[in-house]
Short mmCIF file of C-alpha atoms and ligand atoms in Angstrom, two decimals:
data_model
loop_
_atom_site.label_atom_id
_atom_site.label_comp_id
_atom_site.label_asym_id
_atom_site.label_seq_id
_atom_site.Cartn_x
_atom_site.Cartn_y
_atom_site.Cartn_z
CA MET X 1 -0.05 0.06 -0.14
CA ASP X 2 1.08 3.49 -0.39
CA PRO X 3 2.28 5.17 2.63
CA ASN X 4 1.32 8.63 1.17
CA GLU X 5 -2.41 7.60 0.16
CA ARG X 6 -5.00 10.06 1.41
CA LYS X 7 -8.43 9.75 1.69
CA TYR X 8 -11.53 12.27 1.82
CA ALA X 9 -14.78 11.73 2.73
CA ASN X 10 -18.09 13.29 2.55
CA LYS X 11 -21.30 11.52 4.18
CA GLU X 12 -21.99 9.40 1.36
CA ILE X 13 -18.64 8.61 -0.19
CA THR X 14 -15.08 8.26 0.65
CA VAL X 15 -12.30 8.96 -2.15
CA HIS X 16 -8.78 7.61 -1.75
CA TRP X 17 -6.16 9.18 -3.81
CA LYS X 18 -2.90 7.40 -4.46
CA PRO X 19 0.08 9.91 -5.18
CA SER X 20 2.35 7.36 -6.30
CA THR X 21 -0.04 6.34 -9.52
CA CYS X 22 -1.47 10.09 -10.06
CA ILE X 23 0.36 11.05 -13.37
CA HIS X 24 -1.08 14.43 -12.80
CA ALA X 25 -3.28 14.07 -16.32
CA THR X 26 -5.13 17.26 -14.86
CA THR X 27 -8.41 15.42 -15.95
CA CYS X 28 -10.01 15.72 -12.34
CA TYR X 29 -8.82 19.36 -11.82
CA ARG X 30 -9.86 20.35 -15.53
CA GLU X 31 -13.15 19.20 -15.03
CA LEU X 32 -13.95 20.13 -11.39
CA ILE X 33 -11.86 22.55 -10.15
CA GLU X 34 -14.59 23.05 -7.31
CA VAL X 35 -13.48 19.89 -5.91
CA PHE X 36 -10.17 18.76 -6.90
CA ASN X 37 -7.59 21.79 -6.64
CA PRO X 38 -4.10 21.34 -6.42
CA ARG X 39 -3.58 24.68 -4.91
CA ASN X 40 -5.83 24.08 -1.58
CA ARG X 41 -4.73 21.92 1.27
CA PRO X 42 -6.47 19.56 1.27
CA TRP X 43 -6.57 19.55 -2.45
CA ILE X 44 -9.73 17.39 -2.50
CA ASN X 45 -12.91 19.41 -1.39
CA MET X 46 -15.57 16.83 -0.78
CA ASP X 47 -18.03 19.80 -0.17
CA GLY X 48 -17.38 21.29 -3.51
CA ALA X 49 -20.03 19.29 -5.38
CA SER X 50 -22.65 16.82 -5.51
CA THR X 51 -21.83 13.10 -4.59
CA GLU X 52 -22.88 12.19 -8.13
CA ARG X 53 -20.67 14.78 -9.71
CA ILE X 54 -17.38 13.64 -8.01
CA ILE X 55 -18.14 9.79 -8.70
CA ASP X 56 -18.23 11.18 -12.26
CA ILE X 57 -15.05 12.62 -12.28
CA VAL X 58 -13.13 9.68 -10.32
CA ARG X 59 -14.19 7.43 -12.70
CA LYS X 60 -12.50 9.58 -15.58
CA CYS X 61 -9.11 9.54 -13.49
CA PRO X 62 -6.92 7.89 -16.60
CA THR X 63 -4.91 5.86 -13.39
CA ASP X 64 -6.39 4.40 -10.61
CA ALA X 65 -5.09 7.27 -8.48
CA LEU X 66 -8.73 8.11 -7.94
CA THR X 67 -10.94 5.48 -6.28
CA TYR X 68 -14.26 5.66 -4.12
CA GLU X 69 -16.39 3.62 -2.15
CA TRP X 70 -19.79 4.25 -0.43
CA ASN X 71 -19.58 4.67 3.35
CA GLU X 72 -21.23 1.96 5.26
CA ASP X 73 -23.66 3.50 7.89
CA GLY X 74 -22.18 6.86 7.63
CA LYS X 75 -18.70 5.65 8.65
CA VAL X 76 -15.49 6.71 6.50
CA SER X 77 -14.22 3.77 5.10
CA GLU X 78 -10.67 2.70 5.85
CA LYS X 79 -9.70 0.47 2.77
CA PRO X 80 -9.08 1.55 -0.65
CA PRO X 81 -11.39 -0.27 -2.97
CA GLU X 82 -9.94 -2.72 -5.57
CA SER X 83 -9.50 -0.44 -8.44
CA GLY X 84 -11.98 -0.51 -11.55
CA LEU X 85 -9.16 -0.84 -13.73
CA SER X 86 -7.57 -4.49 -14.12
CA LYS X 87 -3.58 -3.66 -14.32
CA GLY X 88 -3.17 -7.05 -16.03
CA SER X 89 -5.55 -6.61 -18.63
CA ARG X 90 -4.12 -3.11 -19.55
CA LEU X 91 -0.76 -4.44 -19.76
CA GLU X 92 -1.99 -6.88 -22.17
CA GLU X 93 -3.52 -4.48 -24.40
CA ALA X 94 -0.73 -1.89 -23.98
CA LYS X 95 1.74 -4.33 -25.41
CA ASP X 96 2.73 -3.87 -28.74
CA GLN X 97 1.08 -0.81 -29.12
CA PRO X 98 2.76 2.11 -30.49
CA ALA X 99 3.17 4.63 -27.79
CA GLU X 100 0.80 7.66 -28.05
CA ILE X 101 2.15 10.78 -26.98
CA ARG X 102 -0.65 13.52 -26.10
CA ILE X 103 0.26 16.91 -25.78
CA MET X 104 -2.11 18.35 -22.94
CA LYS X 105 -3.19 21.79 -23.19
CA ASN X 106 -1.58 23.93 -20.73
CA GLY X 107 -0.19 20.87 -19.15
CA PRO X 108 2.26 17.86 -19.87
CA TYR X 109 2.92 15.02 -22.27
CA VAL X 110 0.90 12.02 -21.41
CA VAL X 111 2.17 8.72 -22.98
CA GLU X 112 0.30 5.75 -23.23
CA GLY X 113 1.39 2.27 -24.67
CA ASP X 114 4.38 0.24 -24.96
CA PHE X 115 7.55 1.88 -24.44
CA THR X 116 10.71 2.30 -22.37
CA ILE X 117 11.95 5.26 -20.41
CA ILE X 118 15.77 6.09 -20.15
CA GLY X 119 16.46 8.82 -17.45
CA SER X 120 19.03 11.77 -17.86
CA ASP X 121 21.89 9.39 -16.16
CA GLY X 122 21.48 6.82 -19.02
CA GLN X 123 19.59 4.74 -16.81
CA GLY X 124 16.21 2.82 -17.58
CA LEU X 125 13.41 3.79 -15.47
CA LYS X 126 10.77 1.24 -14.31
CA GLN X 127 8.24 0.27 -16.98
CA MET X 128 4.94 1.92 -16.74
CA LEU X 129 1.79 1.80 -18.91
CA MET X 130 1.21 5.64 -18.73
CA ILE X 131 3.13 8.65 -17.57
CA SER X 132 3.24 12.16 -18.04
CA PHE X 133 6.52 14.06 -18.89
CA CYS X 134 7.03 17.91 -17.76
CA ARG X 135 6.99 20.24 -20.71
CA CYS X 136 6.47 23.60 -18.66
CA GLY X 137 10.22 23.04 -17.21
CA ALA X 138 8.98 23.75 -13.41
CA SER X 139 8.26 19.95 -12.24
CA GLU X 140 10.32 19.47 -9.10
CA GLU X 141 10.11 15.70 -10.06
CA MET X 142 11.90 16.10 -13.50
CA PRO X 143 11.20 14.39 -15.84
CA PHE X 144 7.79 13.97 -14.72
CA CYS X 145 4.95 16.18 -14.31
CA ASP X 146 4.26 16.97 -10.82
CA GLY X 147 1.43 19.42 -11.36
CA SER X 148 3.47 22.84 -11.14
CA HIS X 149 2.52 23.80 -14.64
CA ARG X 150 -0.55 25.19 -12.81
CA ILE X 151 1.33 27.53 -10.58
CA GLU X 152 3.50 28.42 -13.36
CA ASN X 153 0.54 29.11 -15.28
CA PHE X 154 2.18 27.45 -18.22
CA THR X 155 -0.07 28.04 -21.38
CA ASN X 156 0.26 26.14 -24.74
CA SER X 157 -1.73 24.31 -26.81
CA CYS X 158 -1.60 22.85 -30.32
CA ASP X 159 -5.49 22.13 -30.72
CA MET N 1 10.36 1.21 -42.93
CA ASP N 2 6.57 -0.03 -41.93
CA ASN N 3 5.14 0.38 -38.26
CA ASN N 4 5.51 -3.49 -37.62
CA SER N 5 9.14 -3.51 -38.11
CA LYS N 6 9.44 -0.51 -35.90
CA LYS N 7 10.91 -1.21 -32.57
CA LYS N 8 9.26 -0.36 -29.43
CA ALA N 9 9.21 3.43 -28.44
CA GLU N 10 12.12 4.86 -26.45
CA PHE N 11 11.97 7.92 -24.56
CA ARG N 12 15.63 9.20 -23.48
CA VAL N 13 15.74 12.00 -21.20
CA LEU N 14 18.40 14.25 -22.33
CA LYS N 15 20.14 16.07 -19.60
CA ASN N 16 19.29 19.63 -19.14
CA GLY N 17 17.55 19.36 -22.55
CA PRO N 18 14.62 17.58 -24.61
CA LEU N 19 13.01 14.31 -24.71
CA GLN N 20 14.22 12.35 -27.51
CA VAL N 21 11.52 9.77 -28.75
CA THR N 22 12.45 6.96 -31.00
CA GLY N 23 10.47 3.64 -32.39
CA ASN N 24 7.03 3.26 -32.58
CA PHE N 25 4.93 6.32 -31.43
CA THR N 26 2.20 8.80 -32.63
CA LEU N 27 2.14 12.17 -31.49
CA LYS N 28 -1.60 14.24 -31.13
CA CYS N 29 -2.84 17.16 -29.31
CA SER N 30 -5.18 16.80 -26.60
CA GLU N 31 -8.22 17.07 -28.76
CA GLY N 32 -6.89 13.99 -31.07
CA LYS N 33 -5.04 16.05 -34.06
CA VAL N 34 -2.26 13.83 -35.30
CA ILE N 35 1.06 15.67 -35.83
CA ASP N 36 3.45 14.10 -38.37
CA THR N 37 6.71 13.50 -37.44
CA LYS N 38 10.06 12.39 -38.40
CA GLU N 39 11.08 8.92 -37.08
CA MET N 40 13.17 10.79 -34.02
CA ILE N 41 11.74 13.89 -32.44
CA PHE N 42 12.92 15.98 -29.43
CA LEU N 43 10.20 17.46 -27.53
CA CYS N 44 10.58 20.48 -25.55
CA ARG N 45 11.09 20.03 -21.69
CA CYS N 46 11.94 23.42 -20.73
CA GLY N 47 8.32 25.37 -21.97
CA GLY N 48 10.44 27.77 -23.58
CA SER N 49 10.81 26.81 -27.50
CA ALA N 50 9.25 28.99 -29.97
CA ASN N 51 8.49 26.08 -32.06
CA LYS N 52 6.32 23.81 -29.64
CA PRO N 53 6.09 20.73 -29.16
CA PHE N 54 9.54 20.61 -30.60
CA CYS N 55 13.00 21.90 -29.20
CA ASP N 56 14.71 24.46 -30.57
CA GLY N 57 17.59 25.03 -28.51
CA SER N 58 15.96 27.70 -25.88
CA HIS N 59 16.66 25.26 -23.21
CA ARG N 60 20.32 26.76 -22.71
CA ARG N 61 18.83 30.11 -22.44
CA VAL N 62 16.14 29.15 -20.05
CA GLY N 63 18.12 26.99 -18.02
CA LEU N 64 16.47 23.88 -17.61
CA ARG N 65 17.78 21.77 -14.62
CA ASP N 66 17.12 18.27 -14.27
S1 SF4 C 201 -4.18 11.05 -12.37
FE1 SF4 C 201 -6.34 10.80 -11.68
S2 SF4 C 201 -6.00 11.84 -9.91
FE2 SF4 C 201 -4.10 12.29 -11.05
S3 SF4 C 201 -4.52 14.43 -11.88
FE3 SF4 C 201 -4.91 12.72 -13.06
S4 SF4 C 201 -7.54 12.32 -12.90
FE4 SF4 C 201 -6.40 13.72 -11.11
S1 FES C 202 3.98 20.12 -17.37
FE1 FES C 202 3.40 19.60 -15.56
S2 FES C 202 4.61 20.29 -13.99
FE2 FES C 202 5.57 21.21 -16.08
S1 FES C 203 13.96 21.86 -24.28
FE1 FES C 203 15.24 22.35 -25.81
S2 FES C 203 13.63 24.21 -26.19
FE2 FES C 203 12.64 23.25 -24.50
#
């Protein structure tokens, strides 16, 4: 289990967030900044929208960084639920697929598919299905995006 | 070279510089528009290129640090 994992609850559901799998693809905060705002602490505000809206966005997270479950008897649930995405089958699917690089508006490069990464020290980095590379120059976790592009107000889009 | 004979995509992070991409990959904008590329590309990581998404050498001026 990810020791940095956090949970956020309202009366109905508990949202779990695993920073280690979050690739800052920006899906959640582009769609629902009232709830998912990386500039705020805590960054997820469960009072910012209806439970239905929050579930909607959690389901759209491209990784399993965000998951949710219904609270039992109004109690905050301790255990993160199993991910909706099945890691095994996704790996199979991605195998031999060309890597797809998406240039996110005002954000990182999001890469999906079969690929390898070689770090700036010449060492291969661990194999991943999906990752986001910083393209704003401000990340503290180079070469990956850590969400800093928002604070930097990086603007660029090719759409 | 056709797609099938292409090798798995490789992303090489060049120190204080761009991201070199080779192998089997496609490049798209967020909304899905495909950008035609050469077989090897250098993507800007510093945010300062005037030719985004490609590197134009500006990282030296910007002072990108890994
Ligand atoms: S990976 Fe999921 S949790 Fe992380 S920023 Fe994207 S949508 Fe949000
Ligand atoms: S693009 Fe996200 S931190 Fe640079
Ligand atoms: S990395 Fe070379 S111009 Fe940005």
